[in-house]
Short mmCIF file of C-alpha atoms in Angstrom, two decimals:
data_model
loop_
_atom_site.label_atom_id
_atom_site.label_comp_id
_atom_site.label_asym_id
_atom_site.label_seq_id
_atom_site.Cartn_x
_atom_site.Cartn_y
_atom_site.Cartn_z
CA MET F 1 101.07 94.85 122.50
CA LYS F 2 104.31 94.04 124.23
CA LYS F 3 107.67 94.62 122.69
CA ASN F 4 109.80 91.63 121.88
CA ILE F 5 112.95 91.42 123.99
CA LYS F 6 114.98 89.94 121.16
CA LYS F 7 115.11 92.25 118.13
CA ILE F 8 115.15 90.73 114.67
CA ASN F 9 117.77 92.04 112.25
CA TRP F 10 117.07 91.46 108.57
CA PHE F 11 118.81 94.34 106.83
CA ALA F 12 120.64 92.72 103.92
CA GLN F 13 123.73 94.22 102.26
CA HIS F 14 121.78 95.17 99.14
CA MET F 15 119.43 97.21 101.37
CA HIS F 16 122.36 99.24 102.75
CA ARG F 17 123.55 99.85 99.20
CA ALA F 18 120.08 100.82 98.01
CA MET F 19 119.55 103.25 100.91
CA HIS F 20 122.79 105.01 99.99
CA GLU F 21 121.92 105.10 96.28
CA ILE F 22 118.43 106.44 96.97
CA LYS F 23 119.88 109.18 99.18
CA VAL F 24 122.32 110.22 96.43
CA LYS F 25 119.75 110.22 93.61
CA LEU F 26 116.86 111.81 95.49
CA LYS F 27 118.08 115.28 94.49
CA TYR F 28 117.07 114.39 90.92
CA CYS F 29 113.68 113.02 92.01
CA ASP F 30 110.40 114.89 91.51
CA LEU F 31 108.16 112.59 93.55
CA VAL F 32 108.40 109.60 95.89
CA VAL F 33 105.67 106.94 95.80
CA ASN F 34 105.65 104.92 99.02
CA VAL F 35 103.96 101.56 98.43
CA LEU F 36 102.19 99.90 101.36
CA ASP F 37 100.19 96.72 101.90
CA ALA F 38 96.57 97.72 102.49
CA ARG F 39 96.18 94.88 105.02
CA CYS F 40 98.85 96.29 107.34
CA ILE F 41 99.50 99.99 106.75
CA ARG F 42 101.44 100.60 109.96
CA ALA F 43 103.58 97.48 109.69
CA THR F 44 104.62 98.35 106.11
CA MET F 45 105.23 102.06 106.77
CA ASN F 46 109.03 102.31 106.93
CA THR F 47 109.61 105.61 108.74
CA GLU F 48 113.38 105.16 108.58
CA LEU F 49 113.24 105.09 104.79
CA LEU F 50 110.83 108.03 104.63
CA LYS F 51 113.25 110.21 106.59
CA LEU F 52 115.40 110.24 103.45
CA THR F 53 112.51 111.68 101.44
CA LYS F 54 111.50 114.51 103.78
CA ASN F 55 112.40 117.22 101.25
CA THR F 56 110.71 115.48 98.30
CA PRO F 57 106.96 115.41 97.49
CA LEU F 58 105.48 112.13 98.74
CA VAL F 59 102.37 110.05 98.09
CA HIS F 60 101.32 106.86 99.85
CA ILE F 61 99.76 104.09 97.74
CA ALA F 62 98.27 101.04 99.49
CA LEU F 63 98.11 98.03 97.16
CA LYS F 64 96.28 94.69 97.55
CA SER F 65 93.23 96.62 98.75
CA SER F 66 90.96 93.83 97.49
CA LEU F 67 92.40 91.68 100.31
CA ALA F 68 91.94 94.34 102.99
CA ASP F 69 89.09 94.92 105.43
CA ALA F 70 87.09 97.80 103.92
CA ASP F 71 86.30 99.17 107.38
CA PHE F 72 89.95 100.11 107.76
CA LYS F 73 90.49 101.91 104.44
CA ALA F 74 90.10 105.17 106.28
CA VAL F 75 93.44 107.00 106.26
CA PRO F 76 92.83 110.21 104.24
CA SER F 77 96.48 110.64 103.23
CA ILE F 78 96.65 107.15 101.66
CA SER F 79 95.24 106.09 98.29
CA TYR F 80 93.95 102.50 98.27
CA LEU F 81 94.36 100.75 94.92
CA ASP F 82 94.47 97.28 93.45
CA ILE F 83 96.63 96.48 90.43
CA ALA F 84 93.95 94.15 89.05
CA GLN F 85 91.40 96.96 88.80
CA CYS F 86 90.73 98.03 85.20
CA ASP F 87 90.96 101.72 86.14
CA PHE F 88 94.19 101.31 88.12
CA CYS F 89 96.42 103.19 85.66
CA ALA F 90 94.00 106.10 85.30
CA ARG F 91 93.57 106.44 89.06
CA PHE F 92 97.31 106.21 89.71
CA LYS F 93 98.07 108.81 87.03
CA SER F 94 95.43 111.14 88.49
CA ILE F 95 97.00 110.89 91.96
CA ILE F 96 100.49 111.53 90.58
CA MET F 97 99.50 114.43 88.33
CA GLU F 98 97.60 116.13 91.15
CA LYS F 99 100.71 115.99 93.32
CA LEU F 100 102.98 117.22 90.50
CA HIS F 101 100.60 119.81 89.03
CA ASP F 102 102.36 122.87 90.44
CA LYS F 103 105.82 121.62 89.46
CA ILE F 104 104.73 120.83 85.91
CA ALA F 105 103.10 124.24 85.56
CA LYS F 106 106.28 125.90 86.80
CA LEU F 107 108.44 123.98 84.32
CA LYS F 108 106.11 124.85 81.45
CA THR F 109 106.42 128.55 82.23
CA LYS F 110 110.13 128.07 81.61
CA GLY F 111 109.37 126.89 78.08
CA LEU F 112 109.44 123.11 78.64
CA LYS F 113 106.57 121.60 76.63
CA LYS F 114 107.23 118.06 77.90
CA PRO F 115 108.91 118.27 81.32
CA GLN F 116 110.92 115.15 82.14
CA LEU F 117 109.86 113.85 85.55
CA THR F 118 111.46 111.18 87.72
CA ILE F 119 109.55 109.18 90.32
CA PHE F 120 111.00 106.89 92.98
CA VAL F 121 108.87 103.91 94.04
CA VAL F 122 109.88 102.76 97.52
CA GLY F 123 108.60 100.40 100.19
CA LEU F 124 109.20 97.17 102.04
CA PRO F 125 110.09 93.95 100.19
CA ASN F 126 107.28 92.31 98.21
CA VAL F 127 104.61 94.98 98.74
CA GLY F 128 104.02 95.20 94.98
CA LYS F 129 106.40 97.92 93.74
CA SER F 130 107.59 96.06 90.64
CA SER F 131 104.07 94.83 89.83
CA LEU F 132 102.85 98.43 90.00
CA ILE F 133 105.52 99.59 87.55
CA ASN F 134 104.86 96.70 85.16
CA ARG F 135 101.14 97.53 85.17
CA LEU F 136 101.90 101.16 84.35
CA SER F 137 104.39 100.33 81.61
CA ARG F 138 102.21 97.47 80.27
CA SER F 139 105.28 95.27 80.17
CA HIS F 140 107.39 93.08 82.43
CA LYS F 141 110.51 95.20 82.66
CA ALA F 142 110.72 95.09 86.45
CA ILE F 143 111.53 91.75 88.10
CA VAL F 144 108.49 90.32 89.88
CA GLN F 145 108.24 87.34 92.23
CA ASN F 146 106.02 86.67 95.23
CA THR F 147 109.02 86.53 97.55
CA PRO F 148 110.88 89.28 99.41
CA GLY F 149 114.21 90.65 98.22
CA VAL F 150 113.90 90.03 94.45
CA THR F 151 114.80 93.53 93.20
CA ARG F 152 118.40 94.10 94.33
CA ASN F 153 119.37 97.29 92.44
CA LEU F 154 117.70 100.51 91.34
CA GLN F 155 116.06 100.06 87.93
CA LEU F 156 115.09 103.08 85.79
CA ILE F 157 112.00 102.33 83.70
CA LYS F 158 110.26 104.71 81.28
CA ILE F 159 106.48 104.55 81.56
CA SER F 160 105.76 107.45 79.17
CA ASP F 161 107.54 110.10 77.08
CA CYS F 162 107.92 112.38 80.08
CA VAL F 163 107.85 110.09 83.14
CA ALA F 164 110.50 107.63 84.30
CA ILE F 165 110.27 105.54 87.46
CA TYR F 166 113.02 104.13 89.63
CA ASP F 167 112.06 100.70 90.94
CA THR F 168 113.99 100.34 94.18
CA PRO F 169 114.82 97.23 96.22
CA GLY F 170 112.48 96.53 99.10
CA ILE F 171 113.98 98.05 102.23
CA LEU F 172 113.08 96.73 105.66
CA TYR F 173 113.62 98.49 108.97
CA ASN F 174 117.08 98.11 110.49
CA THR F 175 115.52 96.10 113.32
CA LEU F 176 112.05 94.76 114.04
CA ASP F 177 111.33 95.77 117.64
CA HIS F 178 107.93 94.07 117.90
CA ILE F 179 107.78 90.32 117.39
CA LYS F 180 104.12 90.59 116.38
CA VAL F 181 105.04 93.03 113.60
CA SER F 182 107.49 90.38 112.41
CA TYR F 183 104.68 87.82 112.37
CA ILE F 184 102.51 90.18 110.31
CA LEU F 185 105.28 90.94 107.81
CA ALA F 186 106.04 87.23 107.46
CA THR F 187 102.35 86.53 106.83
CA VAL F 188 101.98 89.11 104.04
CA GLY F 189 105.33 88.16 102.49
CA CYS F 190 107.53 91.14 103.36
CA ILE F 191 110.05 88.98 105.21
CA ASN F 192 110.96 85.35 104.70
CA PRO F 193 108.74 83.30 107.05
CA ALA F 194 111.54 80.74 107.35
CA ILE F 195 113.41 83.04 109.75
CA LEU F 196 110.59 82.68 112.30
CA PRO F 197 108.95 79.62 113.90
CA ILE F 198 105.97 78.75 111.68
CA ASP F 199 103.89 77.68 114.69
CA LYS F 200 104.35 81.13 116.27
CA ILE F 201 103.32 82.92 113.05
CA VAL F 202 100.21 80.75 112.82
CA GLU F 203 99.42 81.11 116.53
CA TYR F 204 99.58 84.90 116.24
CA ASN F 205 97.21 84.85 113.26
CA CYS F 206 94.78 82.43 114.90
CA ASN F 207 94.65 84.57 118.04
CA PHE F 208 94.21 87.70 115.91
CA TYR F 209 91.41 86.23 113.80
CA PHE F 210 89.53 84.83 116.80
CA LYS F 211 89.78 88.26 118.43
CA PHE F 212 88.79 90.44 115.47
CA TYR F 213 87.25 88.10 112.87
CA GLU F 214 85.75 85.39 115.05
CA LYS F 215 82.53 85.00 113.07
CA GLU F 216 84.39 84.63 109.78
CA ILE F 217 86.97 82.08 110.95
CA ARG F 218 84.37 80.01 112.81
CA GLU F 219 82.14 79.89 109.73
CA TYR F 220 85.03 79.07 107.40
CA PHE F 221 86.06 76.01 109.41
CA ASN F 222 82.66 75.29 111.00
CA PHE F 223 84.46 75.47 114.35
CA LYS F 224 82.01 75.54 117.28
CA LEU F 225 84.23 74.78 120.25
CA LYS F 226 85.71 77.25 122.70
CA TYR F 227 88.86 78.65 121.11
CA GLU F 228 92.24 77.57 122.40
CA PHE F 229 95.13 77.47 119.95
CA GLU F 230 96.25 73.90 120.66
CA LYS F 231 92.68 72.56 120.49
CA PHE F 232 92.05 74.47 117.26
CA ILE F 233 95.15 72.95 115.62
CA ASP F 234 94.03 69.47 116.73
CA PHE F 235 90.62 70.21 115.20
CA ILE F 236 92.24 71.25 111.89
CA CYS F 237 94.33 68.08 111.79
CA GLN F 238 91.29 65.90 112.35
CA LYS F 239 89.03 67.85 109.98
CA TYR F 240 91.50 67.66 107.08
CA PHE F 241 92.92 64.22 107.94
CA LEU F 242 96.40 65.60 108.60
CA ILE F 243 97.84 62.45 110.14
CA SER F 244 101.51 61.42 110.14
CA HIS F 245 103.20 58.06 110.80
CA GLY F 246 102.10 56.33 113.96
CA ASN F 247 98.61 57.83 113.65
CA LYS F 248 99.87 61.11 115.13
CA LEU F 249 98.43 64.51 114.26
CA ASP F 250 100.61 66.21 111.62
CA LEU F 251 100.92 69.63 113.24
CA ARG F 252 103.44 70.87 110.65
CA ARG F 253 101.02 70.32 107.77
CA ALA F 254 98.29 72.06 109.75
CA TYR F 255 100.55 75.07 110.32
CA MET F 256 101.50 75.25 106.64
CA MET F 257 97.89 74.97 105.50
CA LEU F 258 96.74 77.71 107.85
CA PHE F 259 99.71 79.92 106.99
CA LYS F 260 98.76 79.87 103.30
CA LEU F 261 95.15 80.76 104.12
CA PHE F 262 96.31 83.71 106.22
CA LYS F 263 98.89 84.78 103.62
CA ASP F 264 96.29 84.87 100.85
CA SER F 265 93.57 86.43 103.07
CA THR F 266 91.35 83.51 102.04
CA ILE F 267 89.26 83.31 105.21
CA THR F 268 88.20 86.95 105.09
CA LYS F 269 89.44 90.37 104.11
CA VAL F 270 91.66 91.55 106.92
CA SER F 271 93.28 94.57 108.51
CA TYR F 272 96.12 94.00 110.96
CA ASP F 273 95.82 97.69 111.87
CA ARG F 274 92.94 96.70 114.15
CA GLU F 275 95.51 95.79 116.78
CA GLU F 276 97.34 98.53 118.67
CA PHE F 277 101.12 98.50 119.15
CA GLU F 278 103.06 99.92 122.06
CA GLU F 279 105.48 102.71 121.24
#
């Protein structure tokens, strides 16, 4: 996959502030939970952010696993969960306690019956950090919206008598070197799709699906022609009667319809990690 010549910068002021605050408060942190999107592990793995946590125990949690291609849930160091699962809290607690077992045992030998532990939840915008915390605390203390950049400051939330979690703002890379990574992040909601041409986001996804999920996308739309992006969009316009004034095909509506299907993984469960990226 070729690198994009023009890098995309989307590192808002609140992200700079949050990076600094995380760095300062990490010395009081017992564990870092890095939240990923199970559909695109590599694209949502912010290595720049993780450099700050190198001296702190770390676990990777991939959310939205019900939307992800099961064939690509194969990274041993990552736990794949879905907030909607009834056993989510129990599984999450088990993962955390296993990682903190030695530290808790050490604190108890010092006479602490209920050690007070602090966990940082980090990740890209809109990967599900606040939803995870709300599920654990069985409340709606953390701000949740299905748009990037909602949490702007660190929020400390108690989820039990001995565990408190910092919900941190979503932090993107300083620059996005690969334009196709930008298309993926826009599709799953980690960056605002409005900063990119919608036709290019949709074209990337169409090409990706016809390369890796051809059977599924053909069956979904009952598309039997040879695939070419422009012809496929024309087919969508005609199939769904997307016609504008002057009896012209309404390409914009076709793009928006397809974008929503890709965003919600409606056509099929998907893994964008199927595609290799150049270093």
